[in-house]
PDB file of C-alpha atoms in Angstrom:
ATOM      1  CA  MET A 963     123.235  97.723  60.235  1.00 44.00           C
ATOM      2  CA  ALA A 964     123.960  97.847  56.493  1.00 42.00           C
ATOM      3  CA  SER A 965     125.099 101.541  56.614  1.00 40.00           C
ATOM      4  CA  GLN A 966     127.322 100.763  59.623  1.00 42.00           C
ATOM      5  CA  VAL A 967     128.981  97.857  57.681  1.00 41.00           C
ATOM      6  CA  LEU A 968     129.487 100.222  54.711  1.00 38.00           C
ATOM      7  CA  ARG A 969     131.312 102.720  56.893  1.00 38.00           C
ATOM      8  CA  SER A 970     133.379 100.283  58.860  1.00 39.00           C
ATOM      9  CA  LEU A 971     134.321  97.263  56.736  1.00 44.00           C
ATOM     10  CA  VAL A 972     137.788  95.829  57.094  1.00 46.00           C
ATOM     11  CA  VAL A 973     138.316  92.440  55.426  1.00 43.00           C
ATOM     12  CA  ALA A 974     140.409  89.619  56.624  1.00 42.00           C
ATOM     13  CA  GLY A 975     144.029  90.083  55.818  1.00 44.00           C
ATOM     14  CA  LEU A 976     143.931  93.952  56.042  1.00 49.00           C
ATOM     15  CA  ALA A 977     145.217  95.943  58.961  1.00 41.00           C
ATOM     16  CA  PHE A 978     145.617  99.623  59.853  1.00 32.00           C
ATOM     17  CA  ALA A 979     148.576 101.077  61.674  1.00 32.00           C
ATOM     18  CA  PRO A 980     147.897 101.225  65.446  1.00 29.00           C
ATOM     19  CA  GLY A 981     146.551 104.535  66.449  1.00 31.00           C
ATOM     20  CA  SER A 982     146.116 105.863  62.875  1.00 31.00           C
ATOM     21  CA  THR A 983     143.178 108.123  61.981  1.00 30.00           C
ATOM     22  CA  TRP A 984     141.340 107.559  58.712  1.00 27.00           C
ATOM     23  CA  GLN A 985     141.401 110.283  56.085  1.00 31.00           C
ATOM     24  CA  PRO A 986     140.165 109.934  52.514  1.00 30.00           C
ATOM     25  CA  SER A 987     143.654 109.561  51.026  1.00 32.00           C
ATOM     26  CA  VAL A 988     145.087 107.283  53.723  1.00 35.00           C
ATOM     27  CA  VAL A 989     145.314 103.534  53.175  1.00 42.00           C
ATOM     28  CA  ALA A 990     146.413 100.699  55.411  1.00 46.00           C
ATOM     29  CA  ALA A 991     149.995 100.849  56.457  1.00 48.00           C
ATOM     30  CA  ALA A 992     150.422  97.092  56.730  1.00 66.00           C
ATOM     31  CA  CYS A 993     148.871  93.806  55.650  1.00 83.00           C
ATOM     32  CA  ALA A 994     147.664  91.381  58.294  1.00 78.00           C
ATOM     33  CA  ALA A 995     148.183  87.605  58.033  1.00 83.00           C
ATOM     34  CA  PRO A 996     146.229  86.138  55.143  1.00 83.00           C
ATOM     35  CA  SER A 997     144.404  83.784  57.599  1.00 77.00           C
ATOM     36  CA  ALA A 998     143.057  86.718  59.714  1.00 73.00           C
ATOM     37  CA  GLU A 999     139.302  86.651  60.385  1.00 59.00           C
ATOM     38  CA  PRO A1000     137.005  89.421  59.142  1.00 52.00           C
ATOM     39  CA  GLN A1001     136.746  92.319  61.581  1.00 49.00           C
ATOM     40  CA  ILE A1002     134.665  95.412  61.855  1.00 38.00           C
ATOM     41  CA  THR A1003     136.400  98.573  62.983  1.00 44.00           C
ATOM     42  CA  PRO A1004     135.254 102.240  62.950  1.00 38.00           C
ATOM     43  CA  GLU A1005     138.607 103.379  61.477  1.00 39.00           C
ATOM     44  CA  ALA A1006     137.920 102.079  57.976  1.00 49.00           C
ATOM     45  CA  VAL A1007     135.491 102.595  55.156  1.00 70.00           C
ATOM     46  CA  LEU A1008     134.794 100.512  52.119  1.00 84.00           C
ATOM     47  CA  ALA A1009     136.854 102.595  49.658  1.00 85.00           C
ATOM     48  CA  THR A1010     139.919 102.229  51.930  1.00 87.00           C
ATOM     49  CA  ALA A1011     139.408  98.525  52.382  1.00 89.00           C
ATOM     50  CA  ARG A1012     139.223  98.004  48.651  1.00 91.00           C
ATOM     51  CA  LEU A1013     142.528  99.868  47.900  1.00 92.00           C
ATOM     52  CA  THR A1014     144.148  98.038  50.780  1.00 92.00           C
ATOM     53  CA  LEU A1015     143.074  94.672  49.521  1.00 95.00           C
ATOM     54  CA  VAL A1016     144.575  95.466  46.116  1.00 96.00           C
ATOM     55  CA  ARG A1017     147.853  96.574  47.664  1.00 96.00           C
ATOM     56  CA  CYS A1018     148.106  93.541  50.019  1.00 97.00           C
ATOM     57  CA  VAL A1019     147.265  90.962  47.275  1.00 98.00           C
ATOM     58  CA  ARG A1020     149.627  92.664  44.824  1.00 97.00           C
ATOM     59  CA  GLY A1021     152.321  92.560  47.396  1.00 98.00           C
ATOM     60  CA  ASP A1022     151.739  88.766  47.875  1.00 98.00           C
ATOM     61  CA  LEU A1023     151.802  88.276  44.058  1.00 98.00           C
ATOM     62  CA  ASP A1024     154.893  90.428  43.496  1.00 98.00           C
ATOM     63  CA  GLY A1025     156.695  88.437  46.193  1.00 98.00           C
ATOM     64  CA  GLY A1026     155.600  85.064  44.708  1.00 99.00           C
ATOM     65  CA  ARG A1027     153.589  84.219  47.766  1.00 99.00           C
ATOM     66  CA  TRP A1028     150.730  82.648  45.802  1.00 98.00           C
ATOM     67  CA  ARG A1029     149.297  80.686  48.705  1.00 98.00           C
ATOM     68  CA  ASP A1030     149.078  83.809  50.857  1.00 98.00           C
ATOM     69  CA  ALA A1031     147.272  85.659  47.969  1.00 98.00           C
ATOM     70  CA  ALA A1032     144.806  82.792  47.575  1.00 98.00           C
ATOM     71  CA  GLU A1033     144.023  82.626  51.322  1.00 97.00           C
ATOM     72  CA  ARG A1034     143.657  86.430  51.522  1.00 97.00           C
ATOM     73  CA  LEU A1035     141.182  86.351  48.578  1.00 97.00           C
ATOM     74  CA  ALA A1036     139.205  83.518  50.049  1.00 96.00           C
ATOM     75  CA  ARG A1037     138.804  85.558  53.296  1.00 95.00           C
ATOM     76  CA  ALA A1038     137.844  88.638  51.242  1.00 95.00           C
ATOM     77  CA  ARG A1039     135.090  86.656  49.479  1.00 95.00           C
ATOM     78  CA  GLN A1040     133.699  85.670  52.858  1.00 93.00           C
ATOM     79  CA  ALA A1041     133.874  89.286  54.042  1.00 90.00           C
ATOM     80  CA  GLY A1042     131.819  90.458  51.042  1.00 90.00           C
ATOM     81  CA  ALA A1043     128.783  88.818  52.626  1.00 86.00           C
ATOM     82  CA  LEU A1044     128.833  91.459  55.267  1.00 85.00           C
ATOM     83  CA  LEU A1045     128.074  94.260  52.700  1.00 88.00           C
ATOM     84  CA  ARG A1046     124.649  95.450  51.669  1.00 85.00           C
ATOM     85  CA  ASP A1047     123.534  94.469  48.111  1.00 85.00           C
ATOM     86  CA  THR A1048     124.397  97.761  46.576  1.00 81.00           C
ATOM     87  CA  ASP A1049     128.053  97.474  47.631  1.00 89.00           C
ATOM     88  CA  ARG A1050     128.569  93.782  47.501  1.00 93.00           C
ATOM     89  CA  ARG A1051     128.826  93.479  43.678  1.00 94.00           C
ATOM     90  CA  ALA A1052     131.603  96.064  43.432  1.00 93.00           C
ATOM     91  CA  TRP A1053     133.567  94.288  46.213  1.00 95.00           C
ATOM     92  CA  GLN A1054     133.043  90.843  44.518  1.00 96.00           C
ATOM     93  CA  ALA A1055     134.191  92.253  41.142  1.00 97.00           C
ATOM     94  CA  LEU A1056     137.414  93.423  42.707  1.00 97.00           C
ATOM     95  CA  VAL A1057     138.044  90.057  44.350  1.00 98.00           C
ATOM     96  CA  VAL A1058     137.357  88.339  40.951  1.00 98.00           C
ATOM     97  CA  ARG A1059     139.853  90.667  39.273  1.00 98.00           C
ATOM     98  CA  LEU A1060     142.526  89.827  41.832  1.00 99.00           C
ATOM     99  CA  GLU A1061     141.714  86.110  41.696  1.00 99.00           C
ATOM    100  CA  ALA A1062     142.073  86.218  37.891  1.00 99.00           C
ATOM    101  CA  THR A1063     145.400  88.022  38.257  1.00 99.00           C
ATOM    102  CA  ARG A1064     146.601  85.387  40.724  1.00 99.00           C
ATOM    103  CA  HIS A1065     145.810  82.594  38.217  1.00 98.00           C
ATOM    104  CA  VAL A1066     147.666  84.338  35.452  1.00 98.00           C
ATOM    105  CA  ASP A1067     150.655  85.035  37.631  1.00 98.00           C
ATOM    106  CA  VAL A1068     150.994  81.372  38.525  1.00 98.00           C
ATOM    107  CA  GLY A1069     150.888  80.626  34.816  1.00 95.00           C
ATOM    108  CA  GLN A1070     149.721  77.037  34.736  1.00 95.00           C
ATOM    109  CA  TRP A1071     148.153  77.586  31.305  1.00 95.00           C
ATOM    110  CA  THR A1072     146.930  74.085  30.548  1.00 94.00           C
ATOM    111  CA  ALA A1073     145.048  73.915  33.883  1.00 96.00           C
ATOM    112  CA  LEU A1074     143.563  77.374  33.266  1.00 97.00           C
ATOM    113  CA  ILE A1075     141.818  76.384  30.014  1.00 97.00           C
ATOM    114  CA  ASP A1076     138.875  75.087  32.071  1.00 97.00           C
ATOM    115  CA  ALA A1077     139.273  77.340  35.057  1.00 97.00           C
ATOM    116  CA  VAL A1078     136.144  78.947  36.566  1.00 97.00           C
ATOM    117  CA  ILE A1079     136.818  81.905  38.850  1.00 97.00           C
ATOM    118  CA  PRO A1080     134.508  82.032  41.862  1.00 96.00           C
ATOM    119  CA  GLN A1081     131.653  84.592  41.262  1.00 96.00           C
ATOM    120  CA  GLU A1082     133.113  85.487  37.820  1.00 97.00           C
ATOM    121  CA  ASP A1083     129.672  86.476  36.600  1.00 97.00           C
ATOM    122  CA  VAL A1084     130.031  89.809  38.387  1.00 97.00           C
ATOM    123  CA  LEU A1085     133.032  90.668  36.176  1.00 98.00           C
ATOM    124  CA  PRO A1086     132.032  88.881  32.934  1.00 98.00           C
ATOM    125  CA  TRP A1087     135.192  89.569  30.903  1.00 99.00           C
ATOM    126  CA  ALA A1088     137.577  88.086  33.482  1.00 99.00           C
ATOM    127  CA  GLY A1089     136.883  84.362  33.021  1.00 99.00           C
ATOM    128  CA  PRO A1090     136.916  84.471  29.158  1.00 99.00           C
ATOM    129  CA  LEU A1091     140.143  86.472  29.298  1.00 99.00           C
ATOM    130  CA  VAL A1092     141.938  83.911  31.566  1.00 99.00           C
ATOM    131  CA  ARG A1093     140.652  80.908  29.658  1.00 99.00           C
ATOM    132  CA  GLY A1094     141.167  82.472  26.178  1.00 98.00           C
ATOM    133  CA  VAL A1095     144.768  83.479  26.906  1.00 98.00           C
ATOM    134  CA  ALA A1096     145.473  80.118  28.581  1.00 98.00           C
ATOM    135  CA  ALA A1097     144.132  78.099  25.615  1.00 97.00           C
ATOM    136  CA  ALA A1098     146.087  80.255  23.100  1.00 96.00           C
ATOM    137  CA  ARG A1099     149.287  80.055  25.116  1.00 95.00           C
ATOM    138  CA  ALA A1100     148.960  76.345  25.568  1.00 93.00           C
ATOM    139  CA  SER A1101     148.754  75.956  21.791  1.00 92.00           C
ATOM    140  CA  TRP A1102     151.810  78.021  20.998  1.00 87.00           C
ATOM    141  CA  ALA A1103     154.276  75.154  21.111  1.00 78.00           C
ATOM    142  CA  ARG A1104     151.929  72.473  19.723  1.00 80.00           C
ATOM    143  CA  GLN A1105     149.830  74.347  17.086  1.00 82.00           C
ATOM    144  CA  ASP A1106     146.908  72.421  18.465  1.00 89.00           C
ATOM    145  CA  PRO A1107     143.641  73.228  16.524  1.00 91.00           C
ATOM    146  CA  ALA A1108     141.413  72.134  19.378  1.00 95.00           C
ATOM    147  CA  LEU A1109     143.120  74.545  21.794  1.00 96.00           C
ATOM    148  CA  GLN A1110     142.924  77.378  19.287  1.00 94.00           C
ATOM    149  CA  GLN A1111     139.206  76.647  18.898  1.00 96.00           C
ATOM    150  CA  ARG A1112     138.763  76.906  22.583  1.00 97.00           C
ATOM    151  CA  ALA A1113     140.544  80.267  22.558  1.00 98.00           C
ATOM    152  CA  ARG A1114     138.282  81.531  19.718  1.00 98.00           C
ATOM    153  CA  ALA A1115     135.154  80.510  21.601  1.00 98.00           C
ATOM    154  CA  GLU A1116     136.250  82.732  24.492  1.00 99.00           C
ATOM    155  CA  LEU A1117     137.079  85.487  21.976  1.00 99.00           C
ATOM    156  CA  VAL A1118     133.483  85.367  20.665  1.00 99.00           C
ATOM    157  CA  ARG A1119     132.202  85.960  24.218  1.00 99.00           C
ATOM    158  CA  LEU A1120     134.550  88.878  24.672  1.00 99.00           C
ATOM    159  CA  GLU A1121     133.600  90.437  21.274  1.00 99.00           C
ATOM    160  CA  ARG A1122     129.964  90.483  22.413  1.00 99.00           C
ATOM    161  CA  LEU A1123     130.855  92.081  25.672  1.00 99.00           C
ATOM    162  CA  ALA A1124     133.195  94.655  24.081  1.00 99.00           C
ATOM    163  CA  ARG A1125     130.377  95.680  21.648  1.00 98.00           C
ATOM    164  CA  SER A1126     128.058  96.386  24.585  1.00 98.00           C
ATOM    165  CA  MET A1127     130.651  97.992  26.882  1.00 98.00           C
ATOM    166  CA  GLY A1128     132.456 100.162  24.410  1.00 97.00           C
ATOM    167  CA  PRO A1129     135.907 100.617  22.765  1.00 97.00           C
ATOM    168  CA  ARG A1130     137.617 101.930  25.871  1.00 96.00           C
ATOM    169  CA  SER A1131     136.365  99.195  28.185  1.00 98.00           C
ATOM    170  CA  GLU A1132     138.137  96.426  29.986  1.00 98.00           C
ATOM    171  CA  ALA A1133     136.143  93.993  27.902  1.00 99.00           C
ATOM    172  CA  GLU A1134     137.745  95.535  24.802  1.00 99.00           C
ATOM    173  CA  LEU A1135     141.192  95.192  26.406  1.00 99.00           C
ATOM    174  CA  ALA A1136     140.506  91.549  27.154  1.00 99.00           C
ATOM    175  CA  ARG A1137     139.309  91.020  23.541  1.00 99.00           C
ATOM    176  CA  LEU A1138     142.585  92.490  22.137  1.00 99.00           C
ATOM    177  CA  LEU A1139     144.668  90.395  24.434  1.00 99.00           C
ATOM    178  CA  VAL A1140     142.984  87.063  23.501  1.00 98.00           C
ATOM    179  CA  GLN A1141     142.918  87.893  19.879  1.00 98.00           C
ATOM    180  CA  GLY A1142     146.561  88.789  20.001  1.00 97.00           C
ATOM    181  CA  ALA A1143     147.407  85.569  21.742  1.00 96.00           C
ATOM    182  CA  ILE A1144     145.549  83.638  19.074  1.00 95.00           C
ATOM    183  CA  ALA A1145     147.308  85.558  16.293  1.00 93.00           C
ATOM    184  CA  GLY A1146     150.651  84.635  17.953  1.00 88.00           C
ATOM    185  CA  ALA A1147     149.682  80.980  18.104  1.00 81.00           C
ATOM    186  CA  GLN A1148     149.026  81.019  14.397  1.00 79.00           C
ATOM    187  CA  TYR A1149     152.381  82.817  13.797  1.00 78.00           C
ATOM    188  CA  GLU A1150     150.617  85.947  12.414  1.00 83.00           C
ATOM    189  CA  ARG A1151     153.342  88.054  13.882  1.00 81.00           C
ATOM    190  CA  ASP A1152     152.431  91.459  12.420  1.00 86.00           C
ATOM    191  CA  GLU A1153     148.779  91.107  13.448  1.00 93.00           C
ATOM    192  CA  MET A1154     149.802  89.915  16.849  1.00 92.00           C
ATOM    193  CA  GLN A1155     152.018  92.907  17.452  1.00 90.00           C
ATOM    194  CA  LEU A1156     149.456  95.374  16.236  1.00 95.00           C
ATOM    195  CA  LEU A1157     146.761  93.897  18.511  1.00 97.00           C
ATOM    196  CA  LEU A1158     149.046  93.799  21.584  1.00 96.00           C
ATOM    197  CA  GLU A1159     150.405  97.303  21.006  1.00 96.00           C
ATOM    198  CA  ALA A1160     146.749  98.501  20.916  1.00 98.00           C
ATOM    199  CA  ALA A1161     146.073  96.464  24.072  1.00 98.00           C
ATOM    200  CA  HIS A1162     149.066  98.164  25.770  1.00 98.00           C
ATOM    201  CA  ASP A1163     147.777 101.594  24.850  1.00 98.00           C
ATOM    202  CA  LEU A1164     144.326 100.817  26.224  1.00 98.00           C
ATOM    203  CA  GLU A1165     145.850  99.225  29.313  1.00 98.00           C
ATOM    204  CA  MET A1166     147.684 102.461  30.122  1.00 97.00           C
ATOM    205  CA  ARG A1167     144.497 104.461  29.696  1.00 97.00           C
ATOM    206  CA  LEU A1168     142.601 102.275  32.050  1.00 97.00           C
ATOM    207  CA  LEU A1169     145.405 102.153  34.580  1.00 95.00           C
ATOM    208  CA  ALA A1170     145.296 105.942  34.770  1.00 94.00           C
ATOM    209  CA  GLY A1171     141.993 105.430  36.542  1.00 89.00           C
ATOM    210  CA  GLY A1172     143.862 104.104  39.638  1.00 91.00           C
ATOM    211  CA  GLU A1173     145.210 100.883  41.224  1.00 91.00           C
ATOM    212  CA  LEU A1174     141.794  99.267  41.310  1.00 93.00           C
ATOM    213  CA  ARG A1175     141.971  98.812  37.598  1.00 93.00           C
ATOM    214  CA  ALA A1176     145.360  97.187  37.496  1.00 94.00           C
ATOM    215  CA  PRO A1177     145.586  94.730  34.485  1.00 97.00           C
ATOM    216  CA  VAL A1178     145.036  91.049  34.878  1.00 98.00           C
ATOM    217  CA  VAL A1179     147.206  90.136  31.874  1.00 99.00           C
ATOM    218  CA  LEU A1180     150.081  92.511  30.981  1.00 98.00           C
ATOM    219  CA  ALA A1181     149.979  93.185  27.266  1.00 98.00           C
ATOM    220  CA  GLY A1182     153.725  93.859  27.062  1.00 98.00           C
ATOM    221  CA  GLU A1183     154.618  90.606  28.785  1.00 98.00           C
ATOM    222  CA  LEU A1184     152.254  88.600  26.572  1.00 97.00           C
ATOM    223  CA  GLU A1185     153.888  90.204  23.537  1.00 96.00           C
ATOM    224  CA  ALA A1186     157.385  89.513  24.822  1.00 97.00           C
ATOM    225  CA  ASP A1187     156.599  85.916  25.609  1.00 96.00           C
ATOM    226  CA  LEU A1188     155.204  85.458  22.104  1.00 93.00           C
ATOM    227  CA  LEU A1189     158.228  87.042  20.547  1.00 94.00           C
ATOM    228  CA  ARG A1190     160.484  84.723  22.610  1.00 95.00           C
ATOM    229  CA  VAL A1191     158.657  81.460  21.762  1.00 91.00           C
ATOM    230  CA  THR A1192     158.754  82.362  18.093  1.00 88.00           C
ATOM    231  CA  ASP A1193     162.576  82.745  18.228  1.00 92.00           C
ATOM    232  CA  ARG A1194     162.720  86.541  17.985  1.00 94.00           C
ATOM    233  CA  TYR A1195     165.004  86.820  21.040  1.00 98.00           C
ATOM    234  CA  ALA A1196     166.337  90.271  20.428  1.00 98.00           C
ATOM    235  CA  ALA A1197     162.884  91.783  19.995  1.00 96.00           C
ATOM    236  CA  ALA A1198     161.675  89.853  23.061  1.00 97.00           C
ATOM    237  CA  SER A1199     164.555  91.065  25.284  1.00 99.00           C
ATOM    238  CA  GLU A1200     163.837  94.649  24.267  1.00 98.00           C
ATOM    239  CA  ARG A1201     160.127  94.271  25.030  1.00 98.00           C
ATOM    240  CA  TYR A1202     160.854  92.712  28.413  1.00 99.00           C
ATOM    241  CA  ARG A1203     163.198  95.588  29.345  1.00 99.00           C
ATOM    242  CA  VAL A1204     160.538  98.177  28.450  1.00 98.00           C
ATOM    243  CA  LEU A1205     157.986  96.291  30.548  1.00 98.00           C
ATOM    244  CA  LEU A1206     160.329  96.142  33.537  1.00 99.00           C
ATOM    245  CA  VAL A1207     160.568  99.931  33.491  1.00 98.00           C
ATOM    246  CA  GLU A1208     156.787 100.030  33.941  1.00 97.00           C
ATOM    247  CA  TRP A1209     156.564  97.029  36.316  1.00 98.00           C
ATOM    248  CA  PRO A1210     159.990  96.888  38.074  1.00 98.00           C
ATOM    249  CA  ARG A1211     158.988  94.079  40.520  1.00 98.00           C
ATOM    250  CA  ARG A1212     157.816  91.733  37.757  1.00 98.00           C
ATOM    251  CA  VAL A1213     159.781  88.455  38.209  1.00 99.00           C
ATOM    252  CA  GLN A1214     157.942  86.582  35.402  1.00 99.00           C
ATOM    253  CA  SER A1215     159.366  89.061  32.898  1.00 99.00           C
ATOM    254  CA  ARG A1216     162.812  88.702  34.401  1.00 99.00           C
ATOM    255  CA  ILE A1217     162.558  84.951  33.905  1.00 99.00           C
ATOM    256  CA  GLY A1218     161.644  85.461  30.255  1.00 99.00           C
ATOM    257  CA  LEU A1219     164.368  88.042  29.744  1.00 99.00           C
ATOM    258  CA  ALA A1220     166.972  85.753  31.172  1.00 99.00           C
ATOM    259  CA  ASP A1221     165.903  82.995  28.701  1.00 99.00           C
ATOM    260  CA  ALA A1222     166.089  85.449  25.842  1.00 99.00           C
ATOM    261  CA  TYR A1223     169.568  86.623  26.924  1.00 99.00           C
ATOM    262  CA  ARG A1224     170.758  83.020  27.169  1.00 99.00           C
ATOM    263  CA  ARG A1225     169.564  82.144  23.690  1.00 98.00           C
ATOM    264  CA  LEU A1226     171.308  85.281  22.391  1.00 99.00           C
ATOM    265  CA  GLY A1227     174.582  84.109  23.987  1.00 99.00           C
ATOM    266  CA  PHE A1228     174.576  86.684  26.827  1.00 99.00           C
ATOM    267  CA  ALA A1229     175.270  84.271  29.738  1.00 98.00           C
ATOM    268  CA  ARG A1230     176.450  86.945  32.198  1.00 99.00           C
ATOM    269  CA  GLU A1231     173.338  89.153  31.616  1.00 99.00           C
ATOM    270  CA  ALA A1232     171.100  86.134  31.977  1.00 99.00           C
ATOM    271  CA  GLU A1233     172.579  85.227  35.312  1.00 99.00           C
ATOM    272  CA  GLU A1234     172.426  88.763  36.612  1.00 99.00           C
ATOM    273  CA  THR A1235     168.684  88.893  35.666  1.00 99.00           C
ATOM    274  CA  LEU A1236     168.055  85.646  37.437  1.00 99.00           C
ATOM    275  CA  ALA A1237     169.871  86.935  40.562  1.00 99.00           C
ATOM    276  CA  GLN A1238     167.488  89.915  40.632  1.00 99.00           C
ATOM    277  CA  ALA A1239     164.577  87.536  40.289  1.00 99.00           C
ATOM    278  CA  ARG A1240     165.751  85.432  43.249  1.00 99.00           C
ATOM    279  CA  ALA A1241     166.176  88.532  45.354  1.00 99.00           C
ATOM    280  CA  LEU A1242     162.658  89.696  44.621  1.00 99.00           C
ATOM    281  CA  TRP A1243     161.257  86.228  45.335  1.00 99.00           C
ATOM    282  CA  ALA A1244     163.431  85.527  48.391  1.00 98.00           C
ATOM    283  CA  SER A1245     160.338  84.734  50.473  1.00 98.00           C
ATOM    284  CA  ALA A1246     158.307  83.162  47.662  1.00 99.00           C
ATOM    285  CA  ASP A1247     156.525  79.871  47.678  1.00 99.00           C
ATOM    286  CA  ALA A1248     158.791  76.917  46.732  1.00 98.00           C
ATOM    287  CA  GLU A1249     156.859  76.343  43.447  1.00 98.00           C
ATOM    288  CA  ALA A1250     157.456  79.995  42.499  1.00 98.00           C
ATOM    289  CA  ARG A1251     161.142  79.860  43.254  1.00 98.00           C
ATOM    290  CA  ALA A1252     161.380  76.674  41.149  1.00 98.00           C
ATOM    291  CA  LEU A1253     160.586  78.757  38.099  1.00 97.00           C
ATOM    292  CA  ILE A1254     163.788  80.792  38.397  1.00 98.00           C
ATOM    293  CA  ARG A1255     166.259  78.761  36.385  1.00 93.00           C
TER     294      ARG A1255
END
C-alpha cells in the first residue's frame, strides 16, 4: 500500500487537467478548491504533487488569498499522513516552508513573535527565522530591548543550525536574515546592508535549485523595508524596484515602494504603483486589500 501511495499521491487542493498523461516534467495545469478532500489517482506521483502544491500555494499568496492558502496547507498536512515514513518528512518540510511563507506574507509581526508553525521541527530553521525576523521588525519603530533580545535568542538557535548545516545552507540564509534585521533595528546600517546583500546572494544560489526552495523571507524586501523605516527613501525605492524585477507579482514591495515615492514627493508614481497593486490583488482577501493605501 505504501508504494502505491508514493506513486499516486495527490493532495487536497491540487488537480490535473482532465485527460492529461503524466510525464516527469509535467505539473498540474490547475489548482482545485482549497477545501477539496485528499484523493488518490494513478496519474500523479509525489514529486509532481510537491511541485504543484508549491505553485498553487504561491498563486494564492501572490493573489493575496491568504485564507485559501491556509486551507490548502491544512489539507496538505492531513494528506501527508497517507505517505510512508521515508517520504512523509520531506512532504511535511515543504508544508512547513509554505506555512512560514504564508505567515511572513501576511506580515502581522507582533503576533508572529510567539508563532509556532505546525510540525516545524521537521524544518528546524523555519520557526526561528519567522520569530526572529518578526521580533526584530516589531522593534524597529520602538527600539524595544526586550524584542531585540527575543530576536537574538532566535539568532543563537540559527547560528547553531548554520554551523552544523554549512555555509551554503538555508539555515545560514535564515541566520543572515535575522542578524540583518537585528542590525537594522539597532540602526547599524552598514552592517545591515552587508548582511542582507550576503543573504540575497545565498538566496539566489539556493533558488537555482528549483521552486521547492523558494525563499520564506525575501532578503531584498527586508533590506528595502529597513531602508524605508530608517528614512532612506531614495535607496529604499531603488531596492524595491530591483526586487520587483526578480519578483514581479510581489504586492508587498509595491506597497513599500508607493510609500517611499510618496515621502519623496512623487505622488503620481505612488498612485500608479498602488494601482498596479490593486490590480494584482483584485481577488484578494479583504484584509489584504486593506493594506493597499
